[in-house]
Each structure stands twice: as structure tokens, then as C-alpha cells.
Short mmCIF file of C-alpha atoms in Angstrom, two decimals:
data_model
loop_
_atom_site.label_atom_id
_atom_site.label_comp_id
_atom_site.label_asym_id
_atom_site.label_seq_id
_atom_site.Cartn_x
_atom_site.Cartn_y
_atom_site.Cartn_z
CA UNK A 298 -12.36 26.60 -1.13
CA UNK A 299 -12.90 22.92 -1.67
CA UNK A 300 -11.84 20.23 0.72
CA UNK A 301 -8.86 18.37 -0.77
CA UNK A 302 -9.82 15.28 1.17
CA UNK A 303 -13.02 14.88 -0.80
CA UNK A 304 -13.24 13.64 -4.37
CA UNK A 305 -16.38 15.64 -5.11
CA UNK A 306 -15.63 18.71 -7.23
CA UNK A 307 -16.52 22.13 -5.87
CA UNK A 308 -18.88 22.68 -8.77
CA UNK A 309 -21.14 19.74 -7.99
CA UNK A 310 -24.62 20.87 -7.00
CA UNK A 311 -25.55 20.23 -3.42
CA UNK A 312 -28.53 18.09 -2.65
CA UNK A 313 -31.29 19.88 -0.77
CA UNK A 314 -31.25 17.10 1.77
CA UNK A 315 -27.67 17.90 2.69
CA UNK A 316 -28.78 21.20 4.15
CA UNK A 317 -31.40 19.65 6.41
CA UNK A 318 -30.95 19.27 10.15
CA UNK A 319 -28.43 16.59 10.95
CA UNK A 320 -28.54 15.55 7.27
CA UNK A 321 -31.68 13.53 7.85
CA UNK A 322 -33.17 14.23 4.46
CA UNK A 323 -36.25 15.89 5.93
CA UNK A 324 -38.62 17.59 3.52
CA UNK A 325 -38.83 20.70 5.66
CA UNK A 326 -35.85 21.75 7.76
CA UNK A 327 -36.39 23.07 11.25
CA UNK A 328 -34.16 25.84 12.60
CA UNK A 329 -31.00 24.76 14.33
CA UNK A 330 -30.43 28.11 16.07
CA UNK A 331 -30.44 28.68 19.76
CA UNK A 332 -33.90 28.41 21.16
CA UNK A 333 -34.27 31.99 22.27
CA UNK A 334 -32.48 34.16 19.75
CA UNK A 335 -33.58 35.47 16.39
CA UNK A 336 -31.42 34.47 13.42
CA UNK A 337 -31.27 36.09 10.03
CA UNK A 338 -30.56 32.80 8.27
CA UNK A 339 -30.87 29.96 10.77
CA UNK A 340 -30.79 27.02 8.38
CA UNK A 341 -29.93 28.27 4.92
CA UNK A 342 -26.68 28.36 3.01
CA UNK A 343 -23.79 30.34 4.38
CA UNK A 344 -23.47 33.89 3.09
CA UNK A 345 -21.78 33.91 -0.28
CA UNK A 346 -22.11 30.16 -0.74
CA UNK A 347 -23.07 29.18 -4.29
CA UNK A 348 -23.93 26.05 -6.16
CA UNK A 349 -22.26 25.82 -9.54
CA UNK A 350 -23.44 22.72 -11.40
CA UNK A 351 -21.56 21.55 -14.44
CA UNK A 352 -23.55 21.70 -17.65
CA UNK A 353 -22.54 20.04 -20.94
CA UNK A 354 -23.10 22.40 -23.84
CA UNK A 355 -23.11 21.02 -27.38
CA UNK A 356 -21.48 23.26 -29.97
CA UNK A 357 -22.44 23.19 -33.64
CA UNK A 358 -19.86 21.53 -35.95
CA UNK A 359 -17.89 23.89 -38.21
CA UNK A 360 -17.12 23.14 -41.94
CA UNK A 361 -18.72 19.73 -41.81
CA UNK A 362 -16.38 18.54 -39.10
CA UNK A 363 -17.74 16.77 -36.11
CA UNK A 364 -16.29 18.39 -33.08
CA UNK A 365 -16.09 16.71 -29.72
CA UNK A 366 -18.53 17.96 -27.15
CA UNK A 367 -16.74 19.58 -24.25
CA UNK A 368 -18.33 20.40 -20.93
CA UNK A 369 -18.31 24.09 -20.31
CA UNK A 370 -19.05 25.29 -16.79
CA UNK A 371 -21.68 27.96 -16.59
CA UNK A 372 -22.13 30.22 -13.62
CA UNK A 373 -25.55 29.95 -12.13
CA UNK A 374 -27.11 32.84 -10.24
CA UNK A 375 -26.72 32.67 -6.48
CA UNK A 376 -29.51 30.68 -4.91
CA UNK A 377 -31.69 32.64 -2.51
CA UNK A 378 -31.42 31.85 1.16
CA UNK A 379 -34.02 29.54 2.53
CA UNK A 380 -36.56 31.17 4.76
CA UNK A 381 -36.86 30.37 8.44
CA UNK A 382 -39.38 27.59 8.98
CA UNK A 383 -42.33 29.11 10.87
CA UNK A 384 -43.51 25.99 12.71
CA UNK A 385 -41.34 26.21 15.81
CA UNK A 386 -41.77 29.98 15.90
CA UNK A 387 -45.53 29.42 16.08
CA UNK A 388 -45.00 26.94 18.91
CA UNK A 389 -42.75 29.31 20.83
CA UNK A 390 -45.16 32.23 20.70
CA UNK A 391 -48.08 30.12 21.92
CA UNK A 392 -45.96 28.79 24.78
CA UNK A 393 -44.57 32.17 25.83
CA UNK A 394 -48.09 33.61 25.91
CA UNK A 395 -49.11 30.74 28.21
CA UNK A 396 -46.12 31.53 30.46
CA UNK A 397 -47.38 35.08 30.93
CA UNK A 398 -50.93 33.83 31.60
CA UNK A 399 -49.74 31.27 34.14
CA UNK A 400 -47.69 33.79 36.13
CA UNK A 401 -50.56 36.28 36.15
CA UNK A 402 -53.11 33.76 37.45
CA UNK A 403 -51.27 33.17 40.74
CA UNK A 404 -53.12 35.81 42.81
CA UNK A 405 -56.50 34.35 41.76
CA UNK A 406 -55.81 30.65 42.41
CA UNK A 407 -58.39 30.56 45.19
CA UNK A 408 -61.02 30.42 42.42
CA UNK A 409 -61.55 26.98 40.88
CA UNK A 410 -61.69 28.39 37.35
CA UNK A 411 -58.27 30.02 37.69
CA UNK A 412 -56.83 26.96 39.37
CA UNK A 413 -58.11 24.67 36.61
CA UNK A 414 -56.53 26.78 33.86
CA UNK A 415 -53.32 27.03 35.89
CA UNK A 416 -53.07 23.23 36.24
CA UNK A 417 -53.88 22.77 32.55
CA UNK A 418 -51.10 25.17 31.49
CA UNK A 419 -48.46 23.93 33.93
CA UNK A 420 -48.94 20.32 32.90
CA UNK A 421 -47.23 20.88 29.54
CA UNK A 422 -46.07 24.42 28.76
CA UNK A 423 -42.60 24.29 30.36
CA UNK A 424 -42.04 20.60 29.43
CA UNK A 425 -42.71 21.51 25.80
CA UNK A 426 -40.40 24.51 26.05
CA UNK A 427 -37.66 22.21 27.35
CA UNK A 428 -38.36 19.60 24.66
CA UNK A 429 -38.01 22.19 21.88
CA UNK A 430 -34.84 23.47 23.53
CA UNK A 431 -33.43 19.95 23.46
CA UNK A 432 -34.28 19.56 19.79
CA UNK A 433 -32.51 22.81 18.95
CA UNK A 434 -29.46 21.72 20.98
CA UNK A 435 -28.66 18.67 18.84
CA UNK A 436 -25.94 20.40 16.83
CA UNK A 437 -25.19 23.10 19.37
CA UNK A 438 -21.56 22.14 19.91
CA UNK A 439 -20.81 22.01 16.18
CA UNK A 440 -20.52 25.79 15.90
CA UNK A 441 -18.22 28.26 17.67
CA UNK A 442 -20.84 30.99 17.34
CA UNK A 443 -23.46 28.87 19.09
CA UNK A 444 -21.02 27.91 21.82
CA UNK A 445 -20.38 31.61 22.45
CA UNK A 446 -24.11 31.99 23.12
CA UNK A 447 -23.64 30.10 26.37
CA UNK A 448 -22.31 33.42 27.67
CA UNK A 449 -24.07 35.92 25.39
CA UNK A 450 -27.59 34.48 25.66
CA UNK A 451 -27.57 32.83 29.09
CA UNK A 452 -24.99 34.06 31.60
CA UNK A 453 -24.95 37.78 30.81
CA UNK A 454 -28.77 38.17 30.61
CA UNK A 455 -29.07 36.00 33.73
CA UNK A 456 -26.91 38.33 35.81
CA UNK A 457 -28.56 41.46 34.39
CA UNK A 458 -32.07 40.15 35.07
CA UNK A 459 -31.15 39.02 38.58
CA UNK A 460 -29.88 42.49 39.44
CA UNK A 461 -32.80 44.15 37.67
CA UNK A 462 -35.48 42.19 39.53
CA UNK A 463 -33.70 42.70 42.85
CA UNK A 464 -33.75 46.45 42.19
CA UNK A 465 -37.43 46.30 41.16
CA UNK A 466 -38.43 44.47 44.36
CA UNK A 467 -36.44 46.95 46.41
CA UNK A 468 -38.16 49.83 44.62
CA UNK A 469 -41.53 48.29 45.49
CA UNK A 470 -40.68 48.37 49.17
CA UNK A 471 -39.34 44.85 49.65
CA UNK A 472 -36.04 43.97 51.30
CA UNK A 473 -32.98 44.02 49.07
CA UNK A 474 -32.12 40.44 48.17
CA UNK A 475 -29.63 39.29 45.56
CA UNK A 476 -28.33 35.72 45.42
CA UNK A 477 -26.82 34.94 42.04
CA UNK A 478 -26.61 31.19 42.63
CA UNK A 479 -30.31 30.97 43.58
CA UNK A 480 -32.33 32.14 40.54
CA UNK A 481 -35.14 34.54 41.25
CA UNK A 482 -38.56 33.54 39.96
CA UNK A 483 -38.57 33.08 36.17
CA UNK A 484 -34.80 33.36 35.82
CA UNK A 485 -34.35 29.69 36.67
CA UNK A 486 -34.85 28.66 33.05
CA UNK A 487 -31.75 30.42 31.73
CA UNK A 488 -29.53 28.65 34.23
CA UNK A 489 -31.19 25.25 33.81
CA UNK A 490 -30.94 25.48 30.02
CA UNK A 491 -27.25 26.38 30.33
CA UNK A 492 -26.56 23.17 32.27
CA UNK A 493 -28.74 21.06 29.97
CA UNK A 494 -26.72 22.24 27.01
CA UNK A 495 -23.46 21.65 28.82
CA UNK A 496 -24.61 18.05 29.36
CA UNK A 497 -25.52 17.54 25.68
CA UNK A 498 -22.28 15.75 24.67
CA UNK A 499 -22.83 13.21 27.44
CA UNK A 500 -26.35 12.37 26.29
CA UNK A 501 -25.28 12.11 22.67
CA UNK A 502 -22.67 9.51 23.63
CA UNK A 503 -25.16 7.24 25.38
CA UNK A 504 -26.85 4.28 23.71
CA UNK A 505 -30.11 4.71 25.63
CA UNK A 506 -30.27 8.34 26.76
CA UNK A 507 -34.06 8.58 27.20
CA UNK A 508 -34.44 5.63 29.65
CA UNK A 509 -31.45 6.90 31.64
CA UNK A 510 -32.91 10.42 31.83
CA UNK A 511 -36.30 9.07 32.93
CA UNK A 512 -34.65 6.94 35.64
CA UNK A 513 -32.74 9.97 36.94
CA UNK A 514 -35.96 12.01 36.88
CA UNK A 515 -37.86 9.39 38.89
CA UNK A 516 -35.20 8.72 41.50
CA UNK A 517 -34.39 12.41 41.94
CA UNK A 518 -37.62 12.59 43.94
CA UNK A 519 -35.95 10.70 46.77
CA UNK A 520 -33.54 13.59 47.36
CA UNK A 521 -34.36 17.07 48.55
CA UNK A 522 -32.49 18.93 45.85
CA UNK A 523 -32.02 22.61 46.57
CA UNK A 524 -32.83 25.31 44.04
CA UNK A 525 -29.25 26.60 43.83
CA UNK A 526 -28.15 26.81 40.18
CA UNK A 527 -31.65 25.54 39.23
CA UNK A 528 -30.62 21.97 40.05
CA UNK A 529 -34.15 21.06 41.17
CA UNK A 530 -35.63 21.96 37.77
CA UNK A 531 -32.56 20.60 35.98
CA UNK A 532 -33.40 17.09 37.20
CA UNK A 533 -37.16 17.58 37.26
CA UNK A 534 -37.44 18.47 33.56
CA UNK A 535 -34.44 16.50 32.30
CA UNK A 536 -36.40 13.81 30.34
CA UNK A 537 -38.06 16.42 28.14
CA UNK A 538 -34.71 17.93 27.15
CA UNK A 539 -33.23 14.53 26.32
CA UNK A 540 -36.31 13.47 24.35
CA UNK A 541 -36.02 16.64 22.30
CA UNK A 542 -32.33 15.96 21.86
CA UNK A 543 -32.96 12.59 20.17
CA UNK A 544 -35.91 13.72 18.07
CA UNK A 545 -35.51 14.14 14.30
CA UNK A 546 -37.50 16.25 11.81
CA UNK A 547 -39.39 13.19 10.63
CA UNK A 548 -40.83 12.79 14.13
CA UNK A 549 -42.43 16.23 13.84
CA UNK A 550 -43.66 15.29 10.38
CA UNK A 551 -45.42 12.21 11.81
CA UNK A 552 -47.54 14.52 13.97
CA UNK A 553 -48.95 16.17 10.84
CA UNK A 554 -51.31 13.29 10.05
CA UNK A 555 -55.05 13.77 10.19
CA UNK A 556 -55.82 10.93 12.59
CA UNK A 557 -53.14 12.20 15.00
CA UNK A 558 -54.68 15.66 14.90
CA UNK A 559 -58.07 14.17 15.77
CA UNK A 560 -56.54 12.24 18.68
CA UNK A 561 -54.77 15.43 19.75
CA UNK A 562 -58.04 17.37 19.92
CA UNK A 563 -59.51 14.64 22.11
CA UNK A 564 -56.37 14.66 24.29
CA UNK A 565 -56.47 18.42 24.85
CA UNK A 566 -60.20 18.43 25.61
CA UNK A 567 -59.75 15.48 27.95
CA UNK A 568 -56.89 17.21 29.76
CA UNK A 569 -59.02 20.35 30.17
CA UNK A 570 -61.87 18.28 31.63
CA UNK A 571 -59.52 16.53 34.06
CA UNK A 572 -58.01 19.87 35.14
CA UNK A 573 -61.49 21.23 35.87
CA UNK A 574 -62.37 18.09 37.83
CA UNK A 575 -59.24 17.94 40.02
CA UNK A 576 -58.80 21.70 40.48
CA UNK A 577 -60.59 21.99 43.85
CA UNK A 578 -58.51 19.27 45.50
CA UNK A 579 -55.25 18.74 43.58
CA UNK A 580 -52.02 20.11 45.09
CA UNK A 581 -49.94 22.30 42.81
CA UNK A 582 -46.51 21.08 43.93
CA UNK A 583 -46.11 18.20 41.43
CA UNK A 584 -46.77 20.50 38.46
CA UNK A 585 -43.61 22.48 39.20
CA UNK A 586 -41.42 19.43 38.41
CA UNK A 587 -38.97 20.15 41.22
CA UNK A 588 -40.22 19.00 44.64
CA UNK A 589 -39.07 15.83 46.38
CA UNK A 590 -41.46 13.18 47.66
CA UNK A 591 -40.86 14.43 51.20
CA UNK A 592 -41.69 18.02 50.22
CA UNK A 593 -44.90 16.78 48.60
CA UNK A 594 -45.75 14.75 51.73
CA UNK A 595 -45.93 11.53 49.69
CA UNK A 596 -44.68 8.03 50.30
CA UNK A 597 -41.97 6.81 47.95
CA UNK A 598 -44.30 4.56 45.96
CA UNK A 599 -46.94 7.27 45.63
CA UNK A 600 -44.29 9.81 44.64
CA UNK A 601 -42.95 7.52 41.94
CA UNK A 602 -46.45 6.97 40.63
CA UNK A 603 -47.25 10.66 40.54
CA UNK A 604 -43.97 11.49 38.77
CA UNK A 605 -44.43 8.72 36.22
CA UNK A 606 -48.07 9.64 35.57
CA UNK A 607 -47.24 13.33 35.23
CA UNK A 608 -44.47 12.51 32.75
CA UNK A 609 -46.88 10.51 30.58
CA UNK A 610 -49.57 13.21 30.71
CA UNK A 611 -47.06 15.96 29.92
CA UNK A 612 -45.66 14.10 26.91
CA UNK A 613 -49.14 13.37 25.61
CA UNK A 614 -50.04 17.05 25.85
CA UNK A 615 -46.73 18.13 24.31
CA UNK A 616 -47.25 16.01 21.21
CA UNK A 617 -50.93 16.98 21.01
CA UNK A 618 -50.07 20.69 21.04
CA UNK A 619 -47.32 20.17 18.46
CA UNK A 620 -49.79 18.38 16.21
CA UNK A 621 -52.41 21.14 16.45
CA UNK A 622 -50.27 24.27 16.05
CA UNK A 623 -50.18 25.53 12.42
CA UNK A 624 -47.08 24.66 10.43
CA UNK A 625 -47.30 27.46 7.90
CA UNK A 626 -46.80 31.18 8.19
CA UNK A 627 -49.22 32.89 10.60
CA UNK A 628 -49.66 36.40 11.95
CA UNK A 629 -47.67 35.46 15.03
CA UNK A 630 -44.80 33.54 13.37
CA UNK A 631 -42.52 36.57 13.43
CA UNK A 632 -43.39 37.23 17.07
CA UNK A 633 -42.14 33.75 17.92
CA UNK A 634 -38.60 34.74 16.94
CA UNK A 635 -38.32 37.14 19.89
CA UNK A 636 -39.67 35.11 22.82
CA UNK A 637 -36.55 35.85 24.90
CA UNK A 638 -37.72 39.42 25.40
CA UNK A 639 -41.22 38.42 26.44
CA UNK A 640 -39.90 35.81 28.86
CA UNK A 641 -37.44 38.09 30.64
CA UNK A 642 -39.47 41.32 30.54
CA UNK A 643 -43.02 40.21 31.30
CA UNK A 644 -42.14 39.78 34.96
CA UNK A 645 -41.86 43.56 35.37
CA UNK A 646 -45.54 44.43 34.72
CA UNK A 647 -46.72 41.20 36.37
CA UNK A 648 -44.67 41.85 39.51
CA UNK A 649 -45.93 45.44 39.69
CA UNK A 650 -49.55 44.30 39.20
CA UNK A 651 -49.18 41.73 42.00
CA UNK A 652 -47.56 44.23 44.38
CA UNK A 653 -50.24 46.85 43.76
CA UNK A 654 -53.07 44.33 44.16
CA UNK A 655 -54.43 44.82 40.64
CA UNK A 656 -54.78 41.05 40.17
CA UNK A 657 -56.65 40.53 43.43
CA UNK A 658 -59.83 42.43 42.58
CA UNK A 659 -62.90 40.38 43.58
CA UNK A 660 -64.39 40.26 40.07
CA UNK A 661 -61.21 38.56 38.78
CA UNK A 662 -61.91 35.49 40.92
CA UNK A 663 -64.14 33.69 38.44
CA UNK A 664 -64.51 32.68 34.77
CA UNK A 665 -64.84 36.31 33.66
CA UNK A 666 -61.65 37.20 35.51
CA UNK A 667 -59.82 34.27 33.89
CA UNK A 668 -60.91 35.51 30.47
CA UNK A 669 -59.84 39.08 31.25
CA UNK A 670 -56.43 38.05 32.61
CA UNK A 671 -55.78 35.68 29.69
CA UNK A 672 -56.71 38.30 27.08
CA UNK A 673 -54.55 40.95 28.72
CA UNK A 674 -51.61 38.57 28.95
CA UNK A 675 -51.83 37.61 25.27
CA UNK A 676 -51.83 41.31 24.41
CA UNK A 677 -48.79 41.83 26.65
CA UNK A 678 -47.00 38.90 25.00
CA UNK A 679 -47.61 40.44 21.57
CA UNK A 680 -46.18 43.80 22.67
CA UNK A 681 -43.08 42.25 24.24
CA UNK A 682 -42.37 40.19 21.10
CA UNK A 683 -42.54 43.16 18.72
CA UNK A 684 -39.42 44.24 16.80
CA UNK A 685 -39.52 47.60 18.58
CA UNK A 686 -39.14 45.86 21.95
CA UNK A 687 -36.10 44.00 20.68
CA UNK A 688 -34.61 47.24 19.35
CA UNK A 689 -34.88 48.88 22.76
CA UNK A 690 -33.57 45.99 24.88
CA UNK A 691 -31.23 44.11 22.54
CA UNK A 692 -28.09 45.71 23.97
CA UNK A 693 -29.04 44.33 27.39
CA UNK A 694 -30.54 40.93 26.62
CA UNK A 695 -28.51 39.94 23.55
CA UNK A 696 -25.13 41.64 23.89
CA UNK A 697 -22.53 40.99 21.21
CA UNK A 698 -19.40 40.19 23.18
CA UNK A 699 -17.14 39.64 20.19
CA UNK A 700 -14.16 41.02 22.08
CA UNK A 701 -14.47 38.22 24.65
CA UNK A 702 -13.70 35.32 22.29
CA UNK A 703 -10.67 34.19 20.36
CA UNK A 704 -10.90 33.96 16.61
CA UNK A 705 -10.95 30.35 15.36
CA UNK A 706 -7.61 29.32 13.88
CA UNK A 707 -7.38 28.71 10.15
CA UNK A 708 -5.65 25.56 8.99
#
């Protein structure tokens, strides 16, 4: 049905640029779906949507008469849906594998090699996750289906995972503890992302959202913000979400230049060298992006400097990683569409391994142990991102609560 308010006929072909994210005219559209979930057609045409261009067909004159050419509409075959762009899926799988590695390294942080890798990972992996989440939230409120995901993809899995991990800890001999408002371990991200997305309309109304978010991030260090409802991480990682929110596809395209890739290689190698150098003496608190200056035992001016420096380093690493990750289809592109399952489920084997002392074996405290833990974690990430894993746990982690929502009214 055509819109009567528009003068463009329904049969006019649509420009490819009109289907791009935010109508920016990008050459390659990035998915606009929710960051965690898998979509069958995240940025293509709607099912059943067709383009029917008008074509003028000249008919041969009959009996020497010159007949007027009349445009005759011809039905074109339905255009195939555009495939999901693999770039962000590649990014998500790399990041989720690093999440598993980082959580598994905790029992071995007394070794400098483990501590160096831990600092290297925690400098950028969650900031980049938040940045990508912000980018994918730009048009979040333009769709009823995406708004419903605030409950389907965040609140329901959050409660289920909270109860599940409380039961797992109790089964391992720990005291029963369940506090819904205080996220347990890795569950903080679901709640923080929920509040970031709820704040999206406010940021989109501001003239200068990035400077405001950075100012809030810096001055939040003066307050001892509790972890209830993930408010500490909400403020601590806020600039990365807002930066992603204002980014456009052409910004990602700028990172695809050769000289930027060369600079990115130097940046990553330099960050690895710095992590190795500071590992024996650097505190880990600042890399969690949540502690106040008082909690870090820093003066206000030193705390501001550390926060500002960490923000710059994290952004440099974020853009360097984005520039170096392949943009085309890879063997792990499909795995990157199911990172929700890896994120929420990897804590089960990691928590069991920590409780049983499997990660505290003496030979794991060294470079060989780092290699063994990292390899095992990448294998675990692959398994948890497989389609079979999604099939088994989809009813729990991605419930379809259609009965909970009202149907949109038709004008």
C-alpha cells in the first residue's frame, strides 16, 4: 500500500542507498538488529516487498500508422533479500572469545604472563562491545519488535541467569544468594545495556552527546556508585555507548584504509608491550571501568588522569581492532550471530573449573598455561556459538513472548 502523502508512485524503484542504515548512503549496510540476537534478515527488504520499476515499451506501428508509445508496467521478479553483513559478526565472535579467556585467566593472575594478557584484553574488549551496542541502538526505538526485545532479550534472560547461577553456586557448596537488583558476575552487562538503550532518546536529542558523556564518565569517579542495577558500569562505560550511537557506516569504512591498518598493527603491538611492562605493578581496578577514585586509593587529580588516559587507550585499541578484523565472510562469521549464548553460558564451565581448582594447577602459571587456557577458551566459545547450542537453549535465552504485547494499531 502506498503512502498517499507522498507523490512518488508505488512502482518507482527504490534506491539501494535508501535501505542503508539511517539512510546514510553507505556502500555496505551494517546490521541494525539488536546486538545479541540472530536475525534472519536484519537489514534487507521486508518480506514480500517488491520493486516494480516502470518500463516504456515501444510497440511496432500497424498498417503504416504511427502509434503513440505508451508505458506498460512490467512485473519484475522479486529481488532477493540482502545477506547479513559479516563484519560486525566477525567482531562479535572475536570479542566474545576474549571474554571467555579473560574470565578464565583470573585464577592464574599471580603469574606476570597471565596478568599481562588480562590487562591487554580488559583495556578494550568490553569498551568495544559497548561501542558496537551503541551503534546498533541508533534506530532501536523506531521498531515495535526491537522495543519488545527490552523484555525478551534483556529482562527475562537476566532473571533466568540470575536464578541459574545462584542455583549453580549453591550446588557447588556455596551459600544460597540471590539479589536481583545486584547483578551476579557477568550478568551486569544485560542490565547496563538495558539502561543504555533506555537513555538513547536523550542522547539523540543532544547537540554534543559525546562531550557530555565523557564529562559524566570523568566526574562519576568522585562518587562511590554502588553496583545495584549495574549503575557503576553504566556510568563507567557510558562514553563508548554514546560514541557508538553517533557513529555512521562511513566511519567504519574509513578504518578500511591501508595506512590505518598499518597504524593499527603498531597500536596493538605497542599495547601488548605496555601490558607486559606494567603487568607486575599495575593495579587491576581501573580496567573494570567502575571504581571510584576513593576505591582506587587515588587523589582526585590522579583519578581524573587515569580515567582520561584509559579512555584514550581504550578508544585507540577499539578502532585498531575494528580496522584489523576481516570485513568479508570468514569461518567464524556465522558463530558471531549467536554470541548471546556464549556470553551467558560460558560462566557455567568456568565457574565449575574455578571451584574444582582445575585452573590453579602449577603448570598453568606461566606462558604455556596462558596458551593452554586461551586455546581451550576459544574452543569453548566455538561450541557455545554453534547452531545446536542455540537450538537447545533458545526457549530459555530468547523466549518469544508474543502474548505479552499489544498488536500495533492500523490507521
